[in-house]
Structures are given as C-alpha cells and as structure tokens.
PDB file of C-alpha atoms in Angstrom:
ATOM      1  CA  MET P 159      -0.004  -0.329   0.003  1.00 76.00           C
ATOM      2  CA  THR P 160       1.253   3.360  -0.539  1.00 87.00           C
ATOM      3  CA  LEU P 161      -0.436   7.077  -0.278  1.00 86.00           C
ATOM      4  CA  PHE P 162      -0.290   9.689  -3.125  1.00 89.00           C
ATOM      5  CA  VAL P 163      -0.719  13.286  -2.468  1.00 88.00           C
ATOM      6  CA  SER P 164      -4.553  14.713  -3.036  1.00 90.00           C
ATOM      7  CA  HIS P 165      -3.919  18.322  -2.488  1.00 93.00           C
ATOM      8  CA  THR P 166      -2.162  21.114  -0.594  1.00 93.00           C
ATOM      9  CA  THR P 167      -4.096  22.613   1.906  1.00 92.00           C
ATOM     10  CA  ILE P 168      -3.425  25.999   3.335  1.00 90.00           C
ATOM     11  CA  ASP P 169      -4.977  27.238   6.789  1.00 86.00           C
ATOM     12  CA  CYS P 170      -6.221  31.078   6.042  1.00 87.00           C
ATOM     13  CA  HIS P 171      -8.931  33.857   7.363  1.00 87.00           C
ATOM     14  CA  ASP P 172     -10.567  34.067   4.282  1.00 90.00           C
ATOM     15  CA  ALA P 173     -10.472  31.179   2.030  1.00 92.00           C
ATOM     16  CA  TYR P 174     -12.300  32.803  -1.129  1.00 95.00           C
ATOM     17  CA  ALA P 175      -9.919  35.953  -1.250  1.00 92.00           C
ATOM     18  CA  LEU P 176      -6.796  33.666  -0.659  1.00 92.00           C
ATOM     19  CA  SER P 177      -8.379  31.218  -3.283  1.00 93.00           C
ATOM     20  CA  GLU P 178      -8.837  33.767  -5.795  1.00 93.00           C
ATOM     21  CA  TRP P 179      -5.262  35.547  -5.181  1.00 91.00           C
ATOM     22  CA  TRP P 180      -3.595  32.290  -6.007  1.00 91.00           C
ATOM     23  CA  LYS P 181      -5.786  31.599  -8.970  1.00 92.00           C
ATOM     24  CA  GLU P 182      -4.484  34.841 -10.656  1.00 91.00           C
ATOM     25  CA  LEU P 183      -1.337  34.235  -9.655  1.00 83.00           C
ATOM     26  CA  LEU P 184      -0.805  30.358 -10.683  1.00 86.00           C
ATOM     27  CA  GLY P 185      -3.678  30.348 -13.203  1.00 92.00           C
ATOM     28  CA  TYR P 186      -5.346  27.737 -11.736  1.00 94.00           C
ATOM     29  CA  VAL P 187      -8.951  27.443 -11.768  1.00 97.00           C
ATOM     30  CA  ASP P 188     -12.184  26.535  -9.880  1.00 96.00           C
ATOM     31  CA  VAL P 189     -13.323  22.701  -9.697  1.00 95.00           C
ATOM     32  CA  GLU P 190     -15.481  21.772 -12.223  1.00 94.00           C
ATOM     33  CA  GLY P 191     -18.991  21.623 -10.788  1.00 92.00           C
ATOM     34  CA  ASP P 192     -17.875  23.104  -7.169  1.00 92.00           C
ATOM     35  CA  PRO P 193     -17.524  26.902  -7.563  1.00 92.00           C
ATOM     36  CA  ASN P 194     -15.657  29.079  -5.046  1.00 95.00           C
ATOM     37  CA  LEU P 195     -18.067  31.911  -3.613  1.00 96.00           C
ATOM     38  CA  PRO P 196     -17.647  34.432  -0.864  1.00 96.00           C
ATOM     39  CA  GLY P 197     -18.394  33.008   2.585  1.00 95.00           C
ATOM     40  CA  HIS P 198     -17.201  29.732   1.671  1.00 96.00           C
ATOM     41  CA  GLU P 199     -15.220  28.393   3.921  1.00 94.00           C
ATOM     42  CA  GLU P 200     -13.368  26.038   1.829  1.00 95.00           C
ATOM     43  CA  CYS P 201     -12.292  26.723  -1.416  1.00 97.00           C
ATOM     44  CA  MET P 202     -10.382  24.229  -3.860  1.00 96.00           C
ATOM     45  CA  ILE P 203      -8.682  25.371  -6.779  1.00 97.00           C
ATOM     46  CA  LEU P 204      -6.916  23.153  -9.924  1.00 94.00           C
ATOM     47  CA  ASP P 205      -3.988  23.354 -12.032  1.00 93.00           C
ATOM     48  CA  PRO P 206      -5.733  22.500 -15.502  1.00 94.00           C
ATOM     49  CA  GLU P 207      -3.009  21.125 -16.666  1.00 91.00           C
ATOM     50  CA  THR P 208      -1.633  19.053 -14.121  1.00 89.00           C
ATOM     51  CA  GLY P 209      -4.605  18.598 -11.998  1.00 92.00           C
ATOM     52  CA  HIS P 210      -2.408  19.769  -8.762  1.00 92.00           C
ATOM     53  CA  ARG P 211      -5.036  21.094  -6.318  1.00 94.00           C
ATOM     54  CA  LEU P 212      -4.704  23.784  -3.604  1.00 94.00           C
ATOM     55  CA  LEU P 213      -7.443  23.993  -1.023  1.00 95.00           C
ATOM     56  CA  PHE P 214      -7.757  27.085   1.353  1.00 92.00           C
ATOM     57  CA  ILE P 215      -9.464  26.132   4.562  1.00 92.00           C
ATOM     58  CA  GLU P 216     -10.710  29.104   7.143  1.00 90.00           C
ATOM     59  CA  VAL P 217      -9.763  28.272  10.684  1.00 85.00           C
ATOM     60  CA  PRO P 218     -11.115  30.099  13.756  1.00 80.00           C
ATOM     61  CA  ASP P 219      -7.838  30.882  15.497  1.00 74.00           C
ATOM     62  CA  GLU P 220      -7.070  34.761  15.882  1.00 74.00           C
ATOM     63  CA  GLU P 221      -3.624  34.028  14.796  1.00 72.00           C
ATOM     64  CA  LEU P 222      -2.931  31.298  12.324  1.00 66.00           C
ATOM     65  CA  PRO P 223      -0.770  28.257  13.125  1.00 65.00           C
ATOM     66  CA  ALA P 224       3.089  27.979  12.502  1.00 69.00           C
ATOM     67  CA  LYS P 225       2.269  25.174  10.273  1.00 70.00           C
ATOM     68  CA  ARG P 226      -0.214  26.093   8.036  1.00 79.00           C
ATOM     69  CA  ILE P 227       0.521  24.117   5.210  1.00 83.00           C
ATOM     70  CA  HIS P 228       0.043  20.192   4.832  1.00 86.00           C
ATOM     71  CA  LEU P 229      -0.440  17.490   2.622  1.00 86.00           C
ATOM     72  CA  ASP P 230      -3.722  15.700   2.534  1.00 88.00           C
ATOM     73  CA  LEU P 231      -3.198  11.868   1.298  1.00 90.00           C
ATOM     74  CA  ARG P 232      -5.282   9.180  -0.264  1.00 91.00           C
ATOM     75  CA  PRO P 233      -4.705   5.733  -0.498  1.00 92.00           C
ATOM     76  CA  ARG P 234      -3.537   4.638  -3.970  1.00 84.00           C
ATOM     77  CA  THR P 235      -5.125   1.058  -3.374  1.00 90.00           C
ATOM     78  CA  GLY P 236      -6.847  -0.054  -0.066  1.00 93.00           C
ATOM     79  CA  THR P 237      -8.648   1.994   2.694  1.00 95.00           C
ATOM     80  CA  ARG P 238      -8.150   4.851   4.994  1.00 95.00           C
ATOM     81  CA  ASP P 239      -8.060   2.868   8.058  1.00 95.00           C
ATOM     82  CA  GLU P 240      -5.677   0.160   6.366  1.00 95.00           C
ATOM     83  CA  GLU P 241      -3.238   3.431   6.046  1.00 93.00           C
ATOM     84  CA  VAL P 242      -3.969   4.819   9.329  1.00 96.00           C
ATOM     85  CA  GLU P 243      -2.417   1.868  10.882  1.00 95.00           C
ATOM     86  CA  ARG P 244       0.336   1.406   8.240  1.00 91.00           C
ATOM     87  CA  LEU P 245       1.231   5.405   9.228  1.00 91.00           C
ATOM     88  CA  LEU P 246       1.562   4.292  12.860  1.00 94.00           C
ATOM     89  CA  GLU P 247       3.217   1.431  12.336  1.00 92.00           C
ATOM     90  CA  LEU P 248       5.695   3.513  10.703  1.00 89.00           C
ATOM     91  CA  GLY P 249       5.922   6.056  13.803  1.00 91.00           C
ATOM     92  CA  ALA P 250       3.738   8.806  13.009  1.00 92.00           C
ATOM     93  CA  THR P 251       1.858  10.479  15.909  1.00 93.00           C
ATOM     94  CA  GLN P 252      -1.975  10.616  15.439  1.00 96.00           C
ATOM     95  CA  ILE P 253      -2.941  14.163  16.521  1.00 94.00           C
ATOM     96  CA  ALA P 254      -6.694  13.880  15.770  1.00 95.00           C
ATOM     97  CA  ASP P 255      -9.233  11.306  14.452  1.00 97.00           C
ATOM     98  CA  HIS P 256     -12.310  12.952  12.467  1.00 96.00           C
ATOM     99  CA  ARG P 257     -13.429   9.979  10.864  1.00 95.00           C
ATOM    100  CA  GLY P 258     -17.147  10.023  10.863  1.00 91.00           C
ATOM    101  CA  LYS P 259     -17.351  13.667  10.950  1.00 89.00           C
ATOM    102  CA  TYR P 260     -19.900  14.058   8.582  1.00 85.00           C
ATOM    103  CA  GLY P 261     -21.437  10.421   8.927  1.00 82.00           C
ATOM    104  CA  PRO P 262     -20.832   6.913   8.608  1.00 84.00           C
ATOM    105  CA  GLY P 263     -18.026   6.373   5.890  1.00 83.00           C
ATOM    106  CA  THR P 264     -16.798  10.239   6.127  1.00 88.00           C
ATOM    107  CA  GLY P 265     -13.656  11.872   7.136  1.00 93.00           C
ATOM    108  CA  TRP P 266      -9.812  11.994   8.059  1.00 95.00           C
ATOM    109  CA  VAL P 267      -7.319  11.431  10.719  1.00 97.00           C
ATOM    110  CA  ILE P 268      -4.342  14.409  11.136  1.00 94.00           C
ATOM    111  CA  PHE P 269      -0.927  12.854  12.055  1.00 92.00           C
ATOM    112  CA  ALA P 270       2.319  14.362  12.414  1.00 87.00           C
ATOM    113  CA  ASP P 271       5.872  13.384  10.971  1.00 82.00           C
ATOM    114  CA  PRO P 272       8.933  12.076  13.239  1.00 76.00           C
ATOM    115  CA  GLU P 273       9.351  15.885  12.873  1.00 68.00           C
ATOM    116  CA  GLY P 274       6.205  16.915  13.706  1.00 78.00           C
ATOM    117  CA  ASN P 275       4.854  18.358   9.983  1.00 76.00           C
ATOM    118  CA  GLN P 276       1.228  17.644  10.032  1.00 86.00           C
ATOM    119  CA  LEU P 277      -0.192  15.521   7.088  1.00 87.00           C
ATOM    120  CA  CYS P 278      -4.023  14.018   6.775  1.00 93.00           C
ATOM    121  CA  VAL P 279      -5.030  10.892   5.392  1.00 95.00           C
ATOM    122  CA  LEU P 280      -8.061  10.737   3.447  1.00 94.00           C
ATOM    123  CA  ARG P 281     -10.444   8.039   2.399  1.00 94.00           C
ATOM    124  CA  SER P 282      -9.294   6.547  -1.336  1.00 94.00           C
ATOM    125  CA  GLU P 283     -11.251   7.752  -4.393  1.00 91.00           C
ATOM    126  CA  ALA P 284     -13.183   4.269  -4.107  1.00 93.00           C
ATOM    127  CA  GLU P 285     -14.060   4.585  -0.597  1.00 93.00           C
ATOM    128  CA  VAL P 286     -15.225   8.288  -1.951  1.00 91.00           C
ATOM    129  CA  ALA P 287     -17.377   6.899  -4.733  1.00 92.00           C
ATOM    130  CA  ALA P 288     -18.913   4.267  -2.738  1.00 90.00           C
ATOM    131  CA  TRP P 289     -19.997   6.805   0.250  1.00 88.00           C
ATOM    132  CA  GLU P 290     -21.630   9.014  -2.675  1.00 87.00           C
ATOM    133  CA  ALA P 291     -23.287   6.138  -4.583  1.00 89.00           C
ATOM    134  CA  GLN P 292     -24.889   4.829  -1.290  1.00 85.00           C
ATOM    135  CA  ARG P 293     -25.945   8.759  -0.463  1.00 82.00           C
ATOM    136  CA  SER P 294     -27.635   8.882  -3.748  1.00 84.00           C
ATOM    137  CA  GLU P 295     -29.557   5.927  -3.653  1.00 84.00           C
ATOM    138  CA  ALA P 296     -31.257   6.738   0.044  1.00 71.00           C
TER     139      ALA P 296
END
C-alpha cells in the first residue's frame, strides 16, 4: 500500500479571497461543478494542466498556526483505515481523528511525521465513490 498527494491544504482566515489571489497568480481554476464563492469556508482550486489542487480552509484561530500548509493524502489501494494503521506502524503520531465527522464513512485522520510536520489521511477515491453512490440511493 502507498499514499498519493490528493492536494495541498493552506489554513487561512478568508478562503475565498486567498483562493482568488492564488488563482490569479498561478493560472489555476475552480474545480468543475464546485465553484468558490464569497463566504465559503473551504475553496479548492486546480491547475488545469497538471491537476494539482490547492485547498484553502478557514480556521477560527485569531493567530494562524505556525504550520499552515500540510499534505492531504489518499490511499492508492486499500482503505483510509488500513493506511492509518500503516502510518502508526511507521512511527507517525496521531494528532486527531475526524473519522465519521460528517456521518458514517466520512472524515480523515491528522498525523505528525517524526519531525512534527502535519499530514492528513483521507478516504481512498474508491471509498468516496462508494459513499456517494450510497448517498444517492438513499
């Protein structure tokens, strides 16, 4: 099993304004079907050539944390929970567990690498697709 970088996340105070600034700077675009609007707390932009994504997330802290940028990772094969166990075996430190945050089958887990750099483990693309299919049937 291995992981791949789903996107790079940037903590901020105004996700929309900052995403618009970076779109202009980098030539990125909104993700098709998910336009960014003023007031959105999460805004993702996409490099139309490479597919790289930046996600801007508003944090409530008055002062932004020192570690404002982190990688969000998805399993290439297997599941989020299998990768969570693998990271623990590799010596990562679990910081927070947000599995189930938006209902069964959702969420992510936050880790720190051996030097304290944060990363998140998300569900695999297959897990997301299965969850969305189940939601649409309900």
